[in-house]
PDB file of C-alpha atoms in Angstrom:
ATOM      1  CA  MET A   1      -7.078  17.037 -16.625  1.00  0.00           C
ATOM      2  CA  ASN A   2      -7.292  19.784 -14.392  1.00  0.00           C
ATOM      3  CA  PRO A   3      -6.973  19.261 -10.652  1.00  0.00           C
ATOM      4  CA  SER A   4      -9.700  20.449  -8.465  1.00  0.00           C
ATOM      5  CA  ILE A   5      -9.622  22.125  -5.229  1.00  0.00           C
ATOM      6  CA  SER A   6      -9.740  19.434  -2.788  1.00  0.00           C
ATOM      7  CA  GLN A   7      -6.821  17.753  -5.136  1.00  0.00           C
ATOM      8  CA  ARG A   8      -4.738  20.762  -4.666  1.00  0.00           C
ATOM      9  CA  ILE A   9      -5.208  20.716  -0.780  1.00  0.00           C
ATOM     10  CA  LEU A  10      -4.725  16.918  -0.459  1.00  0.00           C
ATOM     11  CA  ARG A  11      -1.277  16.788  -2.368  1.00  0.00           C
ATOM     12  CA  GLN A  12       0.338  19.631  -0.062  1.00  0.00           C
ATOM     13  CA  PRO A  13       3.133  18.959   2.198  1.00  0.00           C
ATOM     14  CA  LEU A  14       1.177  19.924   5.298  1.00  0.00           C
ATOM     15  CA  ALA A  15      -1.783  17.552   4.489  1.00  0.00           C
ATOM     16  CA  PHE A  16       1.010  14.668   4.107  1.00  0.00           C
ATOM     17  CA  LEU A  17       2.117  15.705   7.590  1.00  0.00           C
ATOM     18  CA  ILE A  18      -1.154  16.367   9.336  1.00  0.00           C
ATOM     19  CA  THR A  19      -2.220  12.632   8.209  1.00  0.00           C
ATOM     20  CA  LEU A  20       0.990  11.052   9.380  1.00  0.00           C
ATOM     21  CA  VAL A  21       0.596  12.966  12.708  1.00  0.00           C
ATOM     22  CA  ILE A  22      -2.769  11.528  13.246  1.00  0.00           C
ATOM     23  CA  LEU A  23      -1.655   7.942  12.249  1.00  0.00           C
ATOM     24  CA  ILE A  24       0.957   7.849  14.882  1.00  0.00           C
ATOM     25  CA  LEU A  25      -1.262   9.539  17.327  1.00  0.00           C
ATOM     26  CA  LEU A  26      -3.937   6.546  16.778  1.00  0.00           C
ATOM     27  CA  THR A  27      -1.160   4.173  16.792  1.00  0.00           C
ATOM     28  CA  ILE A  28       0.201   5.440  20.325  1.00  0.00           C
ATOM     29  CA  PHE A  29      -3.144   5.742  21.814  1.00  0.00           C
ATOM     30  CA  GLY A  30      -4.731   2.714  20.240  1.00  0.00           C
ATOM     31  CA  PRO A  31      -6.555  -0.013  22.065  1.00  0.00           C
ATOM     32  CA  SER A  32      -4.816  -2.950  23.784  1.00  0.00           C
ATOM     33  CA  GLU A  33      -6.010  -6.718  24.314  1.00  0.00           C
ATOM     34  CA  LYS A  34      -4.903  -9.479  26.475  1.00  0.00           C
ATOM     35  CA  THR A  35      -2.850 -11.725  23.930  1.00  0.00           C
ATOM     36  CA  LEU A  36      -0.604  -8.810  22.378  1.00  0.00           C
ATOM     37  CA  GLY A  37      -1.334  -5.981  25.039  1.00  0.00           C
ATOM     38  CA  ALA A  38      -0.048  -2.731  23.776  1.00  0.00           C
ATOM     39  CA  HIS A  39       1.402  -4.131  20.230  1.00  0.00           C
ATOM     40  CA  LEU A  40      -2.115  -4.419  18.881  1.00  0.00           C
ATOM     41  CA  SER A  41      -1.995  -1.022  17.712  1.00  0.00           C
ATOM     42  CA  LEU A  42       1.356  -1.637  15.826  1.00  0.00           C
ATOM     43  CA  VAL A  43       0.042  -5.031  14.602  1.00  0.00           C
ATOM     44  CA  LEU A  44      -3.238  -3.294  13.044  1.00  0.00           C
ATOM     45  CA  LEU A  45      -1.245  -0.652  11.831  1.00  0.00           C
ATOM     46  CA  HIS A  46       0.773  -2.848   9.780  1.00  0.00           C
ATOM     47  CA  GLY A  47      -2.285  -4.494   8.363  1.00  0.00           C
ATOM     48  CA  ALA A  48      -3.903  -1.562   7.373  1.00  0.00           C
ATOM     49  CA  TRP A  49      -0.572  -0.290   5.519  1.00  0.00           C
ATOM     50  CA  VAL A  50      -0.339  -3.375   3.453  1.00  0.00           C
ATOM     51  CA  TRP A  51      -3.739  -3.242   2.576  1.00  0.00           C
ATOM     52  CA  SER A  52      -3.568   0.165   1.358  1.00  0.00           C
ATOM     53  CA  GLY A  53      -0.244  -1.212  -0.819  1.00  0.00           C
ATOM     54  CA  LYS A  54      -2.570  -3.982  -2.176  1.00  0.00           C
ATOM     55  CA  LEU A  55      -5.552  -1.345  -3.052  1.00  0.00           C
ATOM     56  CA  ALA A  56      -2.898   0.915  -4.824  1.00  0.00           C
ATOM     57  CA  PHE A  57      -1.362  -1.813  -6.574  1.00  0.00           C
ATOM     58  CA  GLY A  58      -4.921  -3.021  -7.695  1.00  0.00           C
ATOM     59  CA  LEU A  59      -5.590   0.565  -8.876  1.00  0.00           C
ATOM     60  CA  ALA A  60      -2.415   0.740 -10.872  1.00  0.00           C
ATOM     61  CA  ALA A  61      -3.479  -2.388 -12.491  1.00  0.00           C
ATOM     62  CA  LEU A  62      -6.890  -0.996 -13.318  1.00  0.00           C
ATOM     63  CA  PHE A  63      -5.328   2.189 -14.765  1.00  0.00           C
ATOM     64  CA  GLY A  64      -2.807   0.149 -16.591  1.00  0.00           C
ATOM     65  CA  ALA A  65      -5.768  -1.797 -18.160  1.00  0.00           C
ATOM     66  CA  ALA A  66      -7.412   1.451 -19.140  1.00  0.00           C
ATOM     67  CA  ALA A  67      -4.280   2.877 -20.210  1.00  0.00           C
ATOM     68  CA  LEU A  68      -3.880   0.090 -22.981  1.00  0.00           C
ATOM     69  CA  LEU A  69      -7.354   0.270 -23.999  1.00  0.00           C
ATOM     70  CA  TRP A  70      -7.593   4.192 -24.433  1.00  0.00           C
ATOM     71  CA  HIS A  71      -3.770   4.834 -25.147  1.00  0.00           C
ATOM     72  CA  THR A  72      -4.189   8.247 -26.080  1.00  0.00           C
ATOM     73  CA  ARG A  73      -5.522   9.736 -22.577  1.00  0.00           C
ATOM     74  CA  SER A  74      -1.952   9.916 -21.211  1.00  0.00           C
ATOM     75  CA  TYR A  75      -3.171  10.661 -17.462  1.00  0.00           C
ATOM     76  CA  LEU A  76      -4.402   7.208 -17.379  1.00  0.00           C
ATOM     77  CA  LEU A  77      -0.717   5.880 -17.729  1.00  0.00           C
ATOM     78  CA  GLN A  78       0.103   8.786 -15.042  1.00  0.00           C
ATOM     79  CA  LEU A  79      -2.198   7.663 -12.783  1.00  0.00           C
ATOM     80  CA  SER A  80      -0.978   4.131 -13.084  1.00  0.00           C
ATOM     81  CA  ARG A  81       2.342   4.940 -12.692  1.00  0.00           C
ATOM     82  CA  ALA A  82       1.863   7.201  -9.625  1.00  0.00           C
ATOM     83  CA  LEU A  83      -0.355   4.314  -7.911  1.00  0.00           C
ATOM     84  CA  ALA A  84       2.568   1.679  -8.528  1.00  0.00           C
ATOM     85  CA  TYR A  85       4.885   3.979  -7.055  1.00  0.00           C
ATOM     86  CA  THR A  86       2.238   4.626  -4.035  1.00  0.00           C
ATOM     87  CA  GLY A  87       2.026   0.750  -3.779  1.00  0.00           C
ATOM     88  CA  LEU A  88       5.770   0.424  -3.473  1.00  0.00           C
ATOM     89  CA  PHE A  89       6.014   2.998  -0.985  1.00  0.00           C
ATOM     90  CA  PHE A  90       3.820   1.214   1.231  1.00  0.00           C
ATOM     91  CA  TRP A  91       5.016  -2.112   0.470  1.00  0.00           C
ATOM     92  CA  LEU A  92       9.075  -0.902   1.366  1.00  0.00           C
ATOM     93  CA  THR A  93       7.758   0.245   4.569  1.00  0.00           C
ATOM     94  CA  TYR A  94       5.490  -2.397   5.361  1.00  0.00           C
ATOM     95  CA  LEU A  95       8.370  -4.995   5.155  1.00  0.00           C
ATOM     96  CA  PRO A  96      10.420  -3.534   8.064  1.00  0.00           C
ATOM     97  CA  MET A  97       7.226  -3.064   9.859  1.00  0.00           C
ATOM     98  CA  SER A  98       6.223  -6.706   9.605  1.00  0.00           C
ATOM     99  CA  LEU A  99       9.811  -7.543  11.037  1.00  0.00           C
ATOM    100  CA  TRP A 100       9.128  -5.402  13.984  1.00  0.00           C
ATOM    101  CA  VAL A 101       5.650  -6.840  14.487  1.00  0.00           C
ATOM    102  CA  MET A 102       7.526 -10.327  14.380  1.00  0.00           C
ATOM    103  CA  GLN A 103       9.881  -9.577  16.856  1.00  0.00           C
ATOM    104  CA  LEU A 104       7.440  -7.823  19.373  1.00  0.00           C
ATOM    105  CA  ASN A 105       5.209 -10.658  19.214  1.00  0.00           C
ATOM    106  CA  TRP A 106       6.951 -14.151  18.325  1.00  0.00           C
ATOM    107  CA  GLY A 107      10.272 -12.946  20.028  1.00  0.00           C
ATOM    108  CA  GLY A 108      12.304 -13.336  16.840  1.00  0.00           C
ATOM    109  CA  PHE A 109      12.113 -13.711  12.918  1.00  0.00           C
ATOM    110  CA  PHE A 110      10.732 -16.298  11.062  1.00  0.00           C
ATOM    111  CA  PHE A 111      11.507 -16.090   7.564  1.00  0.00           C
ATOM    112  CA  ASP A 112       9.833 -18.979   6.076  1.00  0.00           C
ATOM    113  CA  GLU A 113       6.159 -17.726   7.249  1.00  0.00           C
ATOM    114  CA  PRO A 114       4.291 -17.187   3.878  1.00  0.00           C
ATOM    115  CA  ARG A 115       2.986 -13.780   4.958  1.00  0.00           C
ATOM    116  CA  TRP A 116       6.505 -12.434   5.103  1.00  0.00           C
ATOM    117  CA  ARG A 117       8.384 -14.497   2.310  1.00  0.00           C
ATOM    118  CA  ILE A 118       5.775 -14.007  -0.356  1.00  0.00           C
ATOM    119  CA  PRO A 119       5.349 -10.273   0.152  1.00  0.00           C
ATOM    120  CA  PHE A 120       9.037  -9.889   0.349  1.00  0.00           C
ATOM    121  CA  LEU A 121       9.694 -11.620  -3.103  1.00  0.00           C
ATOM    122  CA  PHE A 122       6.907  -9.232  -4.660  1.00  0.00           C
ATOM    123  CA  GLY A 123       8.602  -6.376  -2.904  1.00  0.00           C
ATOM    124  CA  VAL A 124      12.025  -7.323  -4.682  1.00  0.00           C
ATOM    125  CA  ILE A 125      10.023  -7.921  -7.761  1.00  0.00           C
ATOM    126  CA  ALA A 126       8.367  -4.540  -7.378  1.00  0.00           C
ATOM    127  CA  VAL A 127      11.448  -2.479  -7.540  1.00  0.00           C
ATOM    128  CA  LEU A 128      13.437  -4.178  -9.995  1.00  0.00           C
ATOM    129  CA  LEU A 129       9.895  -3.647 -12.097  1.00  0.00           C
ATOM    130  CA  GLN A 130       9.770  -0.065 -11.791  1.00  0.00           C
ATOM    131  CA  ILE A 131      13.552   0.557 -12.049  1.00  0.00           C
ATOM    132  CA  GLY A 132      13.179  -1.304 -15.770  1.00  0.00           C
ATOM    133  CA  LEU A 133       9.886   0.593 -16.509  1.00  0.00           C
ATOM    134  CA  TRP A 134      11.318   3.922 -15.692  1.00  0.00           C
ATOM    135  CA  LEU A 135      14.433   3.162 -17.779  1.00  0.00           C
ATOM    136  CA  PHE A 136      12.696   2.183 -20.810  1.00  0.00           C
ATOM    137  CA  ASN A 137       9.945   4.560 -20.449  1.00  0.00           C
ATOM    138  CA  ASN A 138       7.596   3.022 -22.791  1.00  0.00           C
ATOM    139  CA  HIS A 139       3.753   3.387 -22.547  1.00  0.00           C
ATOM    140  CA  TRP A 140       2.618  -0.210 -23.475  1.00  0.00           C
ATOM    141  CA  LEU A 141       5.069  -1.893 -21.664  1.00  0.00           C
ATOM    142  CA  THR A 142       4.486   0.334 -18.289  1.00  0.00           C
ATOM    143  CA  ALA A 143       0.492  -0.056 -18.621  1.00  0.00           C
ATOM    144  CA  ALA A 144       0.741  -3.900 -19.528  1.00  0.00           C
ATOM    145  CA  SER A 145       3.243  -4.547 -16.614  1.00  0.00           C
ATOM    146  CA  ASN A 146       1.564  -2.433 -13.646  1.00  0.00           C
ATOM    147  CA  LEU A 147      -1.713  -4.596 -14.773  1.00  0.00           C
ATOM    148  CA  LEU A 148       0.240  -8.112 -14.929  1.00  0.00           C
ATOM    149  CA  TYR A 149       1.888  -6.949 -11.435  1.00  0.00           C
ATOM    150  CA  GLY A 150      -1.210  -6.115  -9.959  1.00  0.00           C
ATOM    151  CA  ILE A 151      -3.180  -9.186 -10.776  1.00  0.00           C
ATOM    152  CA  GLY A 152      -0.381 -11.243  -9.841  1.00  0.00           C
ATOM    153  CA  LEU A 153       0.102  -9.925  -6.527  1.00  0.00           C
ATOM    154  CA  TRP A 154      -3.697 -10.058  -5.647  1.00  0.00           C
ATOM    155  CA  TRP A 155      -3.509 -13.705  -6.638  1.00  0.00           C
ATOM    156  CA  GLN A 156      -0.858 -14.815  -5.060  1.00  0.00           C
ATOM    157  CA  LEU A 157      -1.540 -13.094  -1.456  1.00  0.00           C
ATOM    158  CA  GLY A 158      -4.873 -14.341  -1.970  1.00  0.00           C
ATOM    159  CA  GLY A 159      -3.968 -18.225  -1.610  1.00  0.00           C
ATOM    160  CA  ILE A 160      -1.417 -17.803   1.241  1.00  0.00           C
ATOM    161  CA  GLN A 161      -1.173 -20.535   3.406  1.00  0.00           C
ATOM    162  CA  ASN A 162      -0.302 -19.203   7.022  1.00  0.00           C
ATOM    163  CA  VAL A 163       2.100 -20.916   9.611  1.00  0.00           C
ATOM    164  CA  LEU A 164       2.271 -18.466  12.582  1.00  0.00           C
ATOM    165  CA  HIS A 165       0.672 -15.391  11.001  1.00  0.00           C
ATOM    166  CA  PRO A 166      -3.133 -15.502  12.429  1.00  0.00           C
ATOM    167  CA  ASP A 167      -6.097 -15.774   9.790  1.00  0.00           C
ATOM    168  CA  ALA A 168      -8.187 -12.726   9.247  1.00  0.00           C
ATOM    169  CA  ALA A 169      -7.476 -11.641  12.885  1.00  0.00           C
ATOM    170  CA  VAL A 170      -9.282  -8.540  12.738  1.00  0.00           C
ATOM    171  CA  ALA A 171     -12.478 -10.111  10.978  1.00  0.00           C
ATOM    172  CA  GLN A 172     -12.618 -13.102  13.523  1.00  0.00           C
ATOM    173  CA  SER A 173     -12.503 -10.696  16.733  1.00  0.00           C
ATOM    174  CA  ASP A 174     -15.277 -10.250  18.731  1.00  0.00           C
ATOM    175  CA  SER A 175     -14.498  -6.500  20.039  1.00  0.00           C
ATOM    176  CA  LEU A 176     -16.109  -4.026  17.694  1.00  0.00           C
ATOM    177  CA  LEU A 177     -13.638  -1.408  19.265  1.00  0.00           C
ATOM    178  CA  ILE A 178     -10.853  -3.408  17.788  1.00  0.00           C
ATOM    179  CA  GLN A 179     -12.644  -3.643  14.289  1.00  0.00           C
ATOM    180  CA  ASN A 180     -13.615   0.030  14.136  1.00  0.00           C
ATOM    181  CA  TYR A 181     -10.152   1.185  15.545  1.00  0.00           C
ATOM    182  CA  PHE A 182      -8.529  -1.328  12.492  1.00  0.00           C
ATOM    183  CA  LEU A 183     -11.115   0.497  10.055  1.00  0.00           C
ATOM    184  CA  ILE A 184     -10.027   4.276  10.967  1.00  0.00           C
ATOM    185  CA  LEU A 185      -6.697   3.390  10.592  1.00  0.00           C
ATOM    186  CA  LEU A 186      -7.243   1.815   7.168  1.00  0.00           C
ATOM    187  CA  VAL A 187      -9.222   5.094   6.197  1.00  0.00           C
ATOM    188  CA  PHE A 188      -6.361   7.483   7.332  1.00  0.00           C
ATOM    189  CA  ALA A 189      -3.662   5.223   5.562  1.00  0.00           C
ATOM    190  CA  VAL A 190      -5.643   5.281   2.175  1.00  0.00           C
ATOM    191  CA  VAL A 191      -5.882   9.148   2.702  1.00  0.00           C
ATOM    192  CA  PHE A 192      -2.347   9.268   2.978  1.00  0.00           C
ATOM    193  CA  GLY A 193      -2.077   6.878  -0.110  1.00  0.00           C
ATOM    194  CA  ALA A 194      -4.297   9.236  -2.183  1.00  0.00           C
ATOM    195  CA  GLN A 195      -2.141  12.278  -1.094  1.00  0.00           C
ATOM    196  CA  LEU A 196       1.117  10.737  -2.119  1.00  0.00           C
ATOM    197  CA  THR A 197      -0.294   9.671  -4.865  1.00  0.00           C
ATOM    198  CA  LEU A 198      -2.015  12.988  -6.078  1.00  0.00           C
ATOM    199  CA  TRP A 199       1.521  14.473  -5.346  1.00  0.00           C
ATOM    200  CA  LEU A 200       3.522  11.959  -7.647  1.00  0.00           C
ATOM    201  CA  PHE A 201       0.804  12.363 -10.488  1.00  0.00           C
ATOM    202  CA  GLU A 202       1.698  15.862 -10.365  1.00  0.00           C
ATOM    203  CA  ARG A 203       5.098  15.419 -10.780  1.00  0.00           C
ATOM    204  CA  LEU A 204       4.750  12.836 -13.400  1.00  0.00           C
ATOM    205  CA  ARG A 205       2.928  14.766 -15.423  1.00  0.00           C
ATOM    206  CA  PRO A 206       5.571  16.980 -17.150  1.00  0.00           C
ATOM    207  CA  ALA A 207       7.628  13.885 -18.182  1.00  0.00           C
ATOM    208  CA  GLN A 208       4.767  12.481 -20.131  1.00  0.00           C
ATOM    209  CA  THR A 209       3.463  15.748 -21.890  1.00  0.00           C
TER     210      THR A 209
END
């Protein structure tokens, strides 16, 4: 699977840095509102971050299913692994970001909040799972595990009951500025995820050939 010119550009270290700088600047100079004030941009960034992680794990599941169906095409498994590692990166950085957002907006930590408790549990499972898959290094086990994990993650997060966490705050907002700002953050977070996935894919390829 030969990389295109765009893929070569996307996975360069400078591209990572540029995307991160853009995300940082967007967060610093983001909009504010009456309730959350200047903390709004960080809240929206943490929302974009978790959605990027969910997307990465979901795609890892899809490529895991494809790797089970077409097991002779090794690049499908490599993509599944790279996407799972990308999702894990987003998840492990989202969790402390979530604690920071809790502290800023609620004045403390509420560990019984389902929006914290369930993602934290899935974060622990993901770390242990990927360590185990790395140790066993089995095509079928990796593909099937990424598939089942992605399904479980989306299923559990889709049915979460909120306590203090607001329900779909961006979607329910009347401000087009806030909605568009969130979409911009999400786009750049996804671009960063694509860069990280391509970089990981390149490094996983020799180990699988």
